Amino acid sequence: MADNKPIMAKATAVWLCDNTTLTFKQIADFCGMHELEVQGIADGDVATGVKGFDPVANNQLTQEELYKGMADPSHALKLKFYKAAVGEEKRRGPRYTPLSKRQDRPASIYWLVKFHPELSDGQISKLVGTTKPTIQAIRERTHWNINNLEPIDPVALGLCKQSELDAAVQKANAKRAAEGGAMTDDERRKLVSTESSLGMAPEPKMPSSIAGLETFSLSETPEDDEEPVDTRDVRDADSFFKLPENVDAENDDED
């Protein structure tokens, strides 16, 4: 099979089946298809309604190469060399996002910025296919629609895969650890994958309604804080209506 396929490979195969005496294997190898699929095209079972695409007229194949192939069934057709196409590999850039999901990107960026602040703008850009100015605007809350945005997981929106998100988060975790930055428990929980974070034991937290009662105890209070005990004889009811003698003496001195 050829390393590179011609453009519109199926339409090219249709044209070669209709206009040449090449074998099914030759056409299959040139177009990057299976031999049985080419046979299906010749029988009319595959690519019904597809218009043939002339590879010679469209600068995909030379006429001399086509003649060689028809004269020798063992000859493998070679795609025409394009000097200007050298080095035109797939360009790197933001991920393509379908039009139907582009309106969801700000919400997903807001979710990533809020719950994974360790991710860089470049990582977020690759995950959801956005630009750095948009990410920066949401970070600084200067986005035109920031008041109406609700954070939504990009995995739930179908903008990226969970494995891609976990890989980006763990990469950020490794970079931060290499730099020697100390992390709190909350930050550490955010940096691990979703499955790992769900498996971690939650830390005990004290409800806010009982905050400040950490030192409360039901044990007996010290003796110094006890109230004085009345030692008068309760069997004599008149004793409750008599003041102690020392109290009367103090009142006389004041008069």
Short mmCIF file of C-alpha atoms in Angstrom, two decimals:
data_model
loop_
_atom_site.label_atom_id
_atom_site.label_comp_id
_atom_site.label_asym_id
_atom_site.label_seq_id
_atom_site.Cartn_x
_atom_site.Cartn_y
_atom_site.Cartn_z
CA MET A 1 0.00 0.00 0.00
CA ALA A 2 1.28 3.44 -0.83
CA ASP A 3 2.54 5.64 1.99
CA ASN A 4 0.36 8.53 0.83
CA LYS A 5 -3.11 8.37 -0.57
CA PRO A 6 -4.38 10.62 -3.34
CA ILE A 7 -7.01 13.18 -2.50
CA MET A 8 -10.58 11.89 -2.87
CA ALA A 9 -9.29 8.31 -2.77
CA LYS A 10 -12.66 6.62 -3.25
CA ALA A 11 -13.60 8.82 -6.18
CA THR A 12 -10.16 8.16 -7.67
CA ALA A 13 -10.72 4.41 -7.32
CA VAL A 14 -14.07 4.79 -9.08
CA TRP A 15 -12.40 6.55 -12.02
CA LEU A 16 -9.58 3.98 -12.26
CA CYS A 17 -12.08 1.10 -12.26
CA ASP A 18 -14.13 2.73 -15.01
CA ASN A 19 -11.32 4.01 -17.23
CA THR A 20 -8.32 1.70 -16.88
CA THR A 21 -7.38 -1.98 -16.98
CA LEU A 22 -5.49 -1.84 -13.66
CA THR A 23 -5.98 -4.79 -11.33
CA PHE A 24 -8.00 -4.46 -8.14
CA LYS A 25 -4.81 -4.84 -6.12
CA GLN A 26 -3.05 -2.03 -7.99
CA ILE A 27 -5.98 0.33 -7.45
CA ALA A 28 -6.32 -0.72 -3.82
CA ASP A 29 -2.64 -0.15 -3.08
CA PHE A 30 -2.62 3.23 -4.80
CA CYS A 31 -5.81 4.50 -3.12
CA GLY A 32 -5.13 3.02 0.31
CA MET A 33 -8.15 0.72 0.23
CA HIS A 34 -8.83 -2.99 0.58
CA GLU A 35 -8.85 -5.09 -2.57
CA LEU A 36 -12.36 -6.38 -1.85
CA GLU A 37 -13.62 -2.81 -1.51
CA VAL A 38 -12.26 -2.00 -4.96
CA GLN A 39 -13.94 -5.13 -6.29
CA GLY A 40 -17.19 -3.89 -4.73
CA ILE A 41 -16.75 -0.58 -6.58
CA ALA A 42 -16.30 -2.44 -9.85
CA ASP A 43 -19.40 -4.54 -9.17
CA GLY A 44 -21.47 -1.45 -8.33
CA ASP A 45 -22.03 -2.47 -4.69
CA VAL A 46 -19.74 0.19 -3.17
CA ALA A 47 -19.54 3.97 -3.76
CA THR A 48 -22.83 4.06 -5.61
CA GLY A 49 -23.41 7.54 -7.00
CA VAL A 50 -19.82 8.67 -6.42
CA LYS A 51 -18.47 10.61 -9.40
CA GLY A 52 -15.05 9.51 -10.62
CA PHE A 53 -12.04 11.74 -9.95
CA ASP A 54 -9.35 11.74 -12.66
CA PRO A 55 -5.95 11.50 -10.91
CA VAL A 56 -4.05 12.39 -14.09
CA ALA A 57 -6.03 15.54 -14.85
CA ASN A 58 -5.82 16.58 -11.19
CA ASN A 59 -2.06 16.17 -10.98
CA GLN A 60 -2.12 13.08 -8.76
CA LEU A 61 -0.67 10.61 -11.25
CA THR A 62 1.37 10.93 -14.45
CA GLN A 63 0.13 9.44 -17.68
CA GLU A 64 3.40 7.51 -18.07
CA GLU A 65 2.93 5.93 -14.64
CA LEU A 66 -0.60 4.95 -15.53
CA TYR A 67 0.57 3.26 -18.75
CA LYS A 68 3.24 1.36 -16.85
CA GLY A 69 0.66 0.06 -14.43
CA MET A 70 -1.70 -1.13 -17.17
CA ALA A 71 1.17 -2.81 -19.04
CA ASP A 72 2.53 -4.61 -15.94
CA PRO A 73 -0.02 -5.96 -13.38
CA SER A 74 2.77 -6.25 -10.79
CA HIS A 75 3.74 -2.58 -11.09
CA ALA A 76 2.84 -0.45 -8.05
CA LEU A 77 1.58 2.99 -8.98
CA LYS A 78 3.41 5.90 -7.41
CA LEU A 79 1.72 9.09 -6.35
CA LYS A 80 3.06 12.15 -8.14
CA PHE A 81 5.66 14.02 -6.08
CA TYR A 82 4.78 17.53 -4.96
CA LYS A 83 7.85 19.58 -4.21
CA ALA A 84 5.80 22.38 -2.66
CA ALA A 85 4.10 19.93 -0.28
CA VAL A 86 7.36 18.89 1.42
CA GLY A 87 7.25 19.79 5.11
CA GLU A 88 3.52 20.41 5.08
CA GLU A 89 2.80 17.94 7.87
CA LYS A 90 -0.24 18.36 10.05
CA ARG A 91 -0.01 21.69 11.75
CA ARG A 92 -0.23 21.91 15.50
CA GLY A 93 -2.80 24.22 16.98
CA PRO A 94 -5.96 24.44 19.05
CA ARG A 95 -8.32 21.51 18.80
CA TYR A 96 -11.19 21.91 16.37
CA THR A 97 -14.52 22.33 18.12
CA PRO A 98 -17.79 21.70 16.25
CA LEU A 99 -20.02 24.73 15.75
CA SER A 100 -22.77 23.17 17.88
CA LYS A 101 -20.46 23.03 20.91
CA ARG A 102 -18.55 26.29 20.58
CA GLN A 103 -21.07 28.14 22.72
CA ASP A 104 -20.26 25.73 25.56
CA ARG A 105 -16.55 26.47 25.57
CA PRO A 106 -16.67 29.48 27.97
CA ALA A 107 -18.54 27.36 30.54
CA SER A 108 -15.97 24.59 30.27
CA ILE A 109 -13.08 27.07 30.53
CA TYR A 110 -14.72 28.53 33.64
CA TRP A 111 -14.92 25.02 35.12
CA LEU A 112 -11.24 24.29 34.41
CA VAL A 113 -10.11 27.66 35.79
CA LYS A 114 -12.19 27.19 38.94
CA PHE A 115 -11.49 23.56 39.78
CA HIS A 116 -8.06 23.11 38.19
CA PRO A 117 -6.20 26.41 38.59
CA GLU A 118 -2.91 24.53 38.25
CA LEU A 119 -3.53 24.02 34.51
CA SER A 120 -1.73 26.45 32.25
CA ASP A 121 -3.45 28.46 29.54
CA GLY A 122 -1.76 26.27 26.93
CA GLN A 123 -3.13 23.08 28.48
CA ILE A 124 -6.65 24.48 28.66
CA SER A 125 -6.37 25.67 25.07
CA LYS A 126 -5.48 22.16 23.89
CA LEU A 127 -8.21 20.50 25.97
CA VAL A 128 -11.18 22.54 24.75
CA GLY A 129 -9.83 24.21 21.59
CA THR A 130 -9.87 27.85 22.60
CA THR A 131 -7.53 30.84 22.60
CA LYS A 132 -5.40 32.24 25.41
CA PRO A 133 -7.07 35.70 25.40
CA THR A 134 -10.42 34.03 26.08
CA ILE A 135 -8.94 32.02 28.95
CA GLN A 136 -7.29 35.13 30.39
CA ALA A 137 -10.55 37.08 30.19
CA ILE A 138 -12.37 34.37 32.16
CA ARG A 139 -9.54 34.17 34.73
CA GLU A 140 -9.73 37.93 35.30
CA ARG A 141 -13.56 37.92 35.11
CA THR A 142 -13.54 40.43 32.25
CA HIS A 143 -15.34 38.14 29.79
CA TRP A 144 -18.39 39.83 28.27
CA ASN A 145 -20.71 37.05 29.51
CA ILE A 146 -19.01 36.22 32.81
CA ASN A 147 -22.10 36.99 34.92
CA ASN A 148 -24.15 34.39 33.05
CA LEU A 149 -21.53 31.63 32.94
CA GLU A 150 -21.99 28.44 34.94
CA PRO A 151 -18.99 26.08 35.27
CA ILE A 152 -19.60 22.83 33.37
CA ASP A 153 -17.22 19.88 33.13
CA PRO A 154 -15.75 19.78 29.59
CA VAL A 155 -15.90 15.97 29.69
CA ALA A 156 -19.65 16.14 30.22
CA LEU A 157 -19.92 18.55 27.28
CA GLY A 158 -17.91 16.23 25.04
CA LEU A 159 -15.15 18.79 24.47
CA CYS A 160 -12.42 16.45 25.70
CA LYS A 161 -11.95 12.94 27.10
CA GLN A 162 -11.57 12.12 30.79
CA SER A 163 -8.22 10.48 30.08
CA GLU A 164 -6.96 13.68 28.41
CA LEU A 165 -8.08 15.80 31.35
CA ASP A 166 -6.47 13.44 33.87
CA ALA A 167 -3.21 13.41 31.88
CA ALA A 168 -3.09 17.22 31.79
CA VAL A 169 -3.81 17.50 35.51
CA GLN A 170 -1.19 14.91 36.46
CA LYS A 171 1.35 16.61 34.20
CA ALA A 172 0.71 19.88 36.02
CA ASN A 173 1.07 18.00 39.30
CA ALA A 174 4.44 16.56 38.28
CA LYS A 175 5.70 19.96 37.13
CA ARG A 176 4.71 21.59 40.37
CA ALA A 177 6.30 18.82 42.42
CA ALA A 178 9.53 19.18 40.43
CA GLU A 179 9.58 22.88 41.23
CA GLY A 180 9.29 22.06 44.93
CA GLY A 181 6.06 23.93 45.49
CA ALA A 182 4.19 22.93 48.63
CA MET A 183 0.56 21.93 48.12
CA THR A 184 -2.35 21.98 50.51
CA ASP A 185 -4.68 19.01 50.84
CA ASP A 186 -7.32 20.75 48.74
CA GLU A 187 -4.81 21.45 45.98
CA ARG A 188 -3.51 17.90 46.09
CA ARG A 189 -7.03 16.55 45.72
CA LYS A 190 -7.58 18.73 42.67
CA LEU A 191 -4.38 17.60 40.98
CA VAL A 192 -5.09 13.86 41.07
CA SER A 193 -7.43 12.15 38.65
CA THR A 194 -11.16 12.00 39.16
CA GLU A 195 -11.11 8.29 40.02
CA SER A 196 -8.30 8.74 42.52
CA SER A 197 -9.95 11.69 44.21
CA LEU A 198 -13.18 9.73 44.65
CA GLY A 199 -11.24 6.93 46.32
CA MET A 200 -9.56 9.18 48.87
CA ALA A 201 -10.88 9.19 52.44
CA PRO A 202 -12.52 12.52 53.28
CA GLU A 203 -10.94 14.61 55.97
CA PRO A 204 -13.03 15.08 59.15
CA LYS A 205 -14.58 18.52 59.29
CA MET A 206 -16.36 20.16 62.23
CA PRO A 207 -19.81 21.58 61.43
CA SER A 208 -19.95 25.35 61.58
CA SER A 209 -22.92 25.16 63.98
CA ILE A 210 -20.71 23.78 66.77
CA ALA A 211 -17.54 25.67 65.94
CA GLY A 212 -15.84 26.99 69.06
CA LEU A 213 -16.92 24.09 71.26
CA GLU A 214 -13.74 22.08 70.75
CA THR A 215 -12.75 22.42 74.43
CA PHE A 216 -16.19 21.66 75.81
CA SER A 217 -16.15 18.82 78.35
CA LEU A 218 -18.80 16.98 80.36
CA SER A 219 -16.41 16.23 83.22
CA GLU A 220 -16.84 17.81 86.68
CA THR A 221 -15.81 21.44 87.03
CA PRO A 222 -12.99 22.43 89.37
CA GLU A 223 -13.86 22.93 93.04
CA ASP A 224 -12.97 26.64 92.86
CA ASP A 225 -15.89 27.28 90.53
CA GLU A 226 -18.47 25.53 92.72
CA GLU A 227 -21.17 27.60 94.38
CA PRO A 228 -21.22 27.70 98.24
CA VAL A 229 -23.42 25.10 99.83
CA ASP A 230 -26.11 26.20 102.29
CA THR A 231 -25.40 24.36 105.58
CA ARG A 232 -28.39 25.61 107.53
CA ASP A 233 -30.71 23.10 109.12
CA VAL A 234 -33.64 22.72 106.77
CA ARG A 235 -35.70 20.99 109.41
CA ASP A 236 -36.34 24.32 111.17
CA ALA A 237 -38.47 26.43 108.82
CA ASP A 238 -37.95 29.59 110.90
CA SER A 239 -34.24 29.52 110.18
CA PHE A 240 -34.92 30.56 106.61
CA PHE A 241 -36.33 33.90 107.78
CA LYS A 242 -33.48 34.81 110.13
CA LEU A 243 -30.44 36.68 108.96
CA PRO A 244 -27.02 35.67 110.24
CA GLU A 245 -25.88 37.58 113.30
CA ASN A 246 -22.79 39.03 111.61
CA VAL A 247 -25.06 40.62 108.94
CA ASP A 248 -27.05 42.49 111.59
CA ALA A 249 -23.83 43.78 113.16
CA GLU A 250 -22.61 45.11 109.84
CA ASN A 251 -25.90 46.89 109.23
CA ASP A 252 -25.72 48.59 112.62
CA ASP A 253 -22.24 49.86 111.90
CA GLU A 254 -23.39 51.39 108.63
CA ASP A 255 -26.25 53.26 110.39
#
